[in-house]
Tab-separated table of N, CA and C in Angstrom:
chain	number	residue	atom	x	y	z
A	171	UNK	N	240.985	93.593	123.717
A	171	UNK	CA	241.937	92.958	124.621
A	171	UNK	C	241.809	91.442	124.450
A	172	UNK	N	243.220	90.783	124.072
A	172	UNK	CA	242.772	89.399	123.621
A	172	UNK	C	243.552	88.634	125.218
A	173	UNK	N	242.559	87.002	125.416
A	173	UNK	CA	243.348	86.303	126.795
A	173	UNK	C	243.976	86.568	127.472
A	174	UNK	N	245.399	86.512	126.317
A	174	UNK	CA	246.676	86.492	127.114
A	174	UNK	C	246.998	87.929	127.491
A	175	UNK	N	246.141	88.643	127.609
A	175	UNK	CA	246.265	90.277	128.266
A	175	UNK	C	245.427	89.490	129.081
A	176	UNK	N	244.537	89.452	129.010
A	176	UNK	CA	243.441	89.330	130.292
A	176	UNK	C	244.240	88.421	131.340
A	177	UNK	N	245.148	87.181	131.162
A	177	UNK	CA	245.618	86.597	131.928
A	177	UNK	C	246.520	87.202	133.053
A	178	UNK	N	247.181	88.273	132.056
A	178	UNK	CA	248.439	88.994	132.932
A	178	UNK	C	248.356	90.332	133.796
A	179	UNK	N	246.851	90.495	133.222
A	179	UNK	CA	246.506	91.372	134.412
A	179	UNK	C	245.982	90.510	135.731
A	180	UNK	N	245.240	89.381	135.050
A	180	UNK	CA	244.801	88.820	136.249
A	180	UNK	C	245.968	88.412	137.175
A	181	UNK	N	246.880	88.271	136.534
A	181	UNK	CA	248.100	88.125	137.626
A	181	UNK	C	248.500	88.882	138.270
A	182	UNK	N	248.537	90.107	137.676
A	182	UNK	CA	249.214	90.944	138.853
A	182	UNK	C	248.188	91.598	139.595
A	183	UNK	N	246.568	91.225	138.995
A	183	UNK	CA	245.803	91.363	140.400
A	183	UNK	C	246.310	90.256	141.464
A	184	UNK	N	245.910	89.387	140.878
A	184	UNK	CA	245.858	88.083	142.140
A	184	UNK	C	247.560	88.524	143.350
A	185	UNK	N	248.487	89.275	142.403
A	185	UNK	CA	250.093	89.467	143.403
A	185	UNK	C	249.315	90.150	144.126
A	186	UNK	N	248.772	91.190	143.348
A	186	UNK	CA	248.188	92.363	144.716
A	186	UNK	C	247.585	92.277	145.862
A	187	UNK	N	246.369	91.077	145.442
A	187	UNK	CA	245.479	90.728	146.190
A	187	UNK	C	245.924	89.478	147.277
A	188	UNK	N	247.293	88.815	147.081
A	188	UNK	CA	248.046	88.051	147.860
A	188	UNK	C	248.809	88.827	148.302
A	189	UNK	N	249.563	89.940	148.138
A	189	UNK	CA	250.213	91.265	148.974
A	189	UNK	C	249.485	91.515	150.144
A	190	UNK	N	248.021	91.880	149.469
A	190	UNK	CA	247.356	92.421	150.447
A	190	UNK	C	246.794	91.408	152.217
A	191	UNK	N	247.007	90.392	152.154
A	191	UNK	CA	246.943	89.499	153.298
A	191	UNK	C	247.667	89.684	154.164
A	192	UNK	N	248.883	89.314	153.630
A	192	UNK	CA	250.456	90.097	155.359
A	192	UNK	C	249.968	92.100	155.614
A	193	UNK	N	249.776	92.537	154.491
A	193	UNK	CA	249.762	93.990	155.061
A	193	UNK	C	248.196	94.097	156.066
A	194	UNK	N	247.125	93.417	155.603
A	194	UNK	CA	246.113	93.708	156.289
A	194	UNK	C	246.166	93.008	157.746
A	195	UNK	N	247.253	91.767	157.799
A	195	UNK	CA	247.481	91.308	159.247
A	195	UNK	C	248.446	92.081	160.174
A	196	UNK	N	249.173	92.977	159.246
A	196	UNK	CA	249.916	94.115	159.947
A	196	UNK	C	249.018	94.775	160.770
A	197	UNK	N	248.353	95.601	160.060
A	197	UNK	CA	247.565	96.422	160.420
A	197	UNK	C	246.084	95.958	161.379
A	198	UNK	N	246.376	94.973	161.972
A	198	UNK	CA	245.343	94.708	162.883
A	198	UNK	C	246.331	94.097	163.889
A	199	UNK	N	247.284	93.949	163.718
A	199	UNK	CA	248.528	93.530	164.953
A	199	UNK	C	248.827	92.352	164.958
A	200	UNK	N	248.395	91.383	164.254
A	200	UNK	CA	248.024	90.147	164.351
A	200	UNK	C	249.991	89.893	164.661
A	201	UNK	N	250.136	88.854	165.717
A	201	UNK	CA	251.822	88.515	165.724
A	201	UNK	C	252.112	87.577	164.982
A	202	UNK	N	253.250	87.789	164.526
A	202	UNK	CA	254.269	86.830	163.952
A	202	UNK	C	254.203	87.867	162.275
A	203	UNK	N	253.477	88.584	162.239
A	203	UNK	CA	253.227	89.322	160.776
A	203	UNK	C	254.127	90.662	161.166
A	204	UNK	N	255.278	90.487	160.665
A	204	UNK	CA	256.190	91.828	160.899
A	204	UNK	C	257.068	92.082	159.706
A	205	UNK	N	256.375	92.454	158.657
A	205	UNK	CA	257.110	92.169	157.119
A	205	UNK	C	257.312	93.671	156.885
A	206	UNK	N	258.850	94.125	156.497
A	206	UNK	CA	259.311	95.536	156.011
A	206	UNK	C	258.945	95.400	154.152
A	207	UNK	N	259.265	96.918	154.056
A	207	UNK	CA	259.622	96.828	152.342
A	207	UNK	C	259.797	95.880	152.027
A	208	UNK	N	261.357	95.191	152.441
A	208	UNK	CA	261.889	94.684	151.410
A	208	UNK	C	261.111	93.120	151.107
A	209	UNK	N	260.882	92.852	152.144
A	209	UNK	CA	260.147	91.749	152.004
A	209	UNK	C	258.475	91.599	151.048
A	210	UNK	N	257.822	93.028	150.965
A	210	UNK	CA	256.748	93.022	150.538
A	210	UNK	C	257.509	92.826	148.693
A	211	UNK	N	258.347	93.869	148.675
A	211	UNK	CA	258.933	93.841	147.293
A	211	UNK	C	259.945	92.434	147.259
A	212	UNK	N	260.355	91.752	148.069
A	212	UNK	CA	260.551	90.132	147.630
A	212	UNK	C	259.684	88.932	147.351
A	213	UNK	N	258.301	89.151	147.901
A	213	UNK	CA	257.471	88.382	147.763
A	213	UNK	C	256.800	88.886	146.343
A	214	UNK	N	256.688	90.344	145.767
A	214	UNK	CA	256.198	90.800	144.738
A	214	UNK	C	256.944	89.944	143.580
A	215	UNK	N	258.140	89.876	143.467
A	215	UNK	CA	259.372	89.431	142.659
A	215	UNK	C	258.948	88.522	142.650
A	216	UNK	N	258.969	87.350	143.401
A	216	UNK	CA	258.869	85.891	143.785
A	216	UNK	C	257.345	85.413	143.207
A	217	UNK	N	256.153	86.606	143.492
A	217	UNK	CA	254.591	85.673	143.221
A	217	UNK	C	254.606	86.194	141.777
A	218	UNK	N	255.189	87.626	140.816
A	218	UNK	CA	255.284	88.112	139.499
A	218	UNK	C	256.265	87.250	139.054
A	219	UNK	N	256.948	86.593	139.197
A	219	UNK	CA	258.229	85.567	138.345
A	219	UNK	C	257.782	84.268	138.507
A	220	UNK	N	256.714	83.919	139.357
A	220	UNK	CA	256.322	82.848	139.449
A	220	UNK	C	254.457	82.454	138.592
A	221	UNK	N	254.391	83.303	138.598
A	221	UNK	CA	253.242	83.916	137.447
A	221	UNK	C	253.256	84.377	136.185
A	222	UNK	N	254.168	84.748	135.785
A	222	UNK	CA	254.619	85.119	134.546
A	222	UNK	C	255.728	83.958	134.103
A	223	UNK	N	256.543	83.163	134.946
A	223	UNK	CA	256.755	81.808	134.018
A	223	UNK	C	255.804	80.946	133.760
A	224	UNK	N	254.870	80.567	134.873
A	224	UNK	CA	253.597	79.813	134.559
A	224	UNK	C	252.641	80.352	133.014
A	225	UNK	N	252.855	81.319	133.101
A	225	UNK	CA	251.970	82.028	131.617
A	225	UNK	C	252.920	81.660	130.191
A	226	UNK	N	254.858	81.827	130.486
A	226	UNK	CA	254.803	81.209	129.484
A	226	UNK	C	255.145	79.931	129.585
A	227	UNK	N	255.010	79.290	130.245
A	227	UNK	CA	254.799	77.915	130.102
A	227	UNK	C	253.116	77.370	129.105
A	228	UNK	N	252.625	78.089	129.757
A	228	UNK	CA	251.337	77.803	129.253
A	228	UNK	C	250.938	78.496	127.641
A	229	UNK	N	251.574	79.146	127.364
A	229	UNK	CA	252.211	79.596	125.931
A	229	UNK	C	252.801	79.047	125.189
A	230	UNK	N	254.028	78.080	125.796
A	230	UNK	CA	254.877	77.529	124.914
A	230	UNK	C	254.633	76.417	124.934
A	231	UNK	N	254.678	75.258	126.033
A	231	UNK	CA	254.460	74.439	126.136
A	231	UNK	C	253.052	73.665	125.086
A	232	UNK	N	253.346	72.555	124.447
A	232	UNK	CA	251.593	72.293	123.777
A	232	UNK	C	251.088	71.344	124.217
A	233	UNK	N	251.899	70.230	124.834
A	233	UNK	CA	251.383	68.834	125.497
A	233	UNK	C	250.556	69.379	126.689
A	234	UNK	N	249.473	69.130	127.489
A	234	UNK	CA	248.587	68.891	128.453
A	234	UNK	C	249.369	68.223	129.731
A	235	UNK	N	249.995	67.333	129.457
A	235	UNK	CA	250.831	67.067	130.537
A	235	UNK	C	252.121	67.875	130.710
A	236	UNK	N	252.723	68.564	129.617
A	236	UNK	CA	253.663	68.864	130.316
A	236	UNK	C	253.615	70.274	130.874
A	237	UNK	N	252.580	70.826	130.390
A	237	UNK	CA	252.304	71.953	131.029
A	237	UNK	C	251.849	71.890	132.356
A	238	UNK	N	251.359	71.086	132.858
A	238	UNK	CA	251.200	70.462	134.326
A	238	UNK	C	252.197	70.282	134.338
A	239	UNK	N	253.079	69.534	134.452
A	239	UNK	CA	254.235	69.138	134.862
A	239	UNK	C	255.711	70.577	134.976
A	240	UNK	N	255.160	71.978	134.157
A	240	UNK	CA	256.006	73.212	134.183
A	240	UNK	C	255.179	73.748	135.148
A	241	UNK	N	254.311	73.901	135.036
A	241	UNK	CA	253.371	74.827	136.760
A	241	UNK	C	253.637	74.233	137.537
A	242	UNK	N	253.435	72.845	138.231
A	242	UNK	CA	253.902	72.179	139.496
A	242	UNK	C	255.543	72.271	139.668
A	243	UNK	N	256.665	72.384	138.458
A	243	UNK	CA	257.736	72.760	139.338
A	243	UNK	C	258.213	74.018	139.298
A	244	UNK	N	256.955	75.215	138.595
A	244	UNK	CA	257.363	76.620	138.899
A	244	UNK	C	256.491	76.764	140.402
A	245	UNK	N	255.454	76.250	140.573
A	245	UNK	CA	254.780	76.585	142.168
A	245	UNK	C	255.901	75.812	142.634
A	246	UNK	N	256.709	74.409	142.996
A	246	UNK	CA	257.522	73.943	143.613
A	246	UNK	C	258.602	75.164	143.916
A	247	UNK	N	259.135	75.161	143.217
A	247	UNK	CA	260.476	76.452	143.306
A	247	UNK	C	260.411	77.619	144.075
A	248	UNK	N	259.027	77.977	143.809
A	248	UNK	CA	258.015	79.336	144.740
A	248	UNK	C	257.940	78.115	146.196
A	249	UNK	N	257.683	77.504	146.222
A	249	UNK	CA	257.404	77.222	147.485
A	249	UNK	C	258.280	76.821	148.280
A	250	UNK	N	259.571	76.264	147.420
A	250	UNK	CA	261.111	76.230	148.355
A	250	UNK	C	261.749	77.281	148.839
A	251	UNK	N	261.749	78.253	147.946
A	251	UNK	CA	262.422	79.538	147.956
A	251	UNK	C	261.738	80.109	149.190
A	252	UNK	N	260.156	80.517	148.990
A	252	UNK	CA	259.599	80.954	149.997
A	252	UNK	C	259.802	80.462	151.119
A	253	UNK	N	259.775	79.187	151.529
A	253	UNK	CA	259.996	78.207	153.221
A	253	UNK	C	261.109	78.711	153.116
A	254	UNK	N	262.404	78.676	152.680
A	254	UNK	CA	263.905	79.427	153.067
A	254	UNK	C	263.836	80.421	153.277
A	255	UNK	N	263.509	81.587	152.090
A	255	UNK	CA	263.766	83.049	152.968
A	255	UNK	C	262.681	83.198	154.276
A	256	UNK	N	261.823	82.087	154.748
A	256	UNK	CA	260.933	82.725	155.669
A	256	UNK	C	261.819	82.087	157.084
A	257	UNK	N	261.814	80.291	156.657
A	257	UNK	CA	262.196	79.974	157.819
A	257	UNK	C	263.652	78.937	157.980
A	258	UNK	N	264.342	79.218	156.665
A	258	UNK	CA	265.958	78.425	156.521
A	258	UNK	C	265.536	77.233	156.483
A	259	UNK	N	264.796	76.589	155.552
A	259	UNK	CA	264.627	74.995	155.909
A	259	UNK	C	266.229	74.601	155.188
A	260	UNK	N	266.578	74.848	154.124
A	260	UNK	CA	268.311	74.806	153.675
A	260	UNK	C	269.408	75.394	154.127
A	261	UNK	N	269.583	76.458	155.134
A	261	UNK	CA	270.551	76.762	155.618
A	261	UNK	C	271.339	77.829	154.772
A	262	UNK	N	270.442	78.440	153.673
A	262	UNK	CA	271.626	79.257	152.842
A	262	UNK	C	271.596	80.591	153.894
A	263	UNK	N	273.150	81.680	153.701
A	263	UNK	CA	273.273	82.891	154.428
A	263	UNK	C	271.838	83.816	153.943
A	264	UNK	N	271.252	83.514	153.321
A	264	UNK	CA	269.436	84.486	153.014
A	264	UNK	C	268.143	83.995	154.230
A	265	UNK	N	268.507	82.894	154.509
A	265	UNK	CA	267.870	82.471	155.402
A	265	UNK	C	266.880	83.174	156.663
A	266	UNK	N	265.981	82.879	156.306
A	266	UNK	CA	265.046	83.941	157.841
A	266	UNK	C	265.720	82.660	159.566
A	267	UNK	N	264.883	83.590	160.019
A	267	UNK	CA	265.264	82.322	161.811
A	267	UNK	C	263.985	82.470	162.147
């Protein structure tokens, strides 16, 4: 098994293991944690597409800076997207309240 296997499993551990935080606050009642399917399978989409462009960024990319510069605006994008569907900071009709 060469790296770039080892990398992409480690990714879709780390989705799992970031899945697993909202479901384990479910399950102890904790409030404000009230996430259905679809949301577990939108955040899956969102932390696997945001992990797997970072990988090929880090593949393709050869400069040192600009590969920093492709992870900080693939986590950016993950982190806009996420604040909207959670809490509408943009106002689109996907918007949480």
């Amino acid at each position: 098994m060469n790296i770039q296997n080892k990398r992409l499993i480690g990714i879709l551990l780390a989705v799992m293991v970031l899945l697993l935080v909202p479901f384990a606050a479910m399950q102890f009642g904790v409030d404000g944690v009230k996430w259905t399917a679809i949301d577990f399978i939108a955040a899956a989409i969102m932390l696997l597409g945001a992990g797997i462009g970072i990988e090929i960024a880090l593949r393709v990319v050869k400069r040192f800076e600009y590969r920093i510069a492709a992870c900080v605006a693939i986590l950016f994008a993950l982190a806009v997207v996420w604040a909207e569907l959670a809490v509408g900071i943009i106002g689109t009709p996907l918007a949480g309240s």
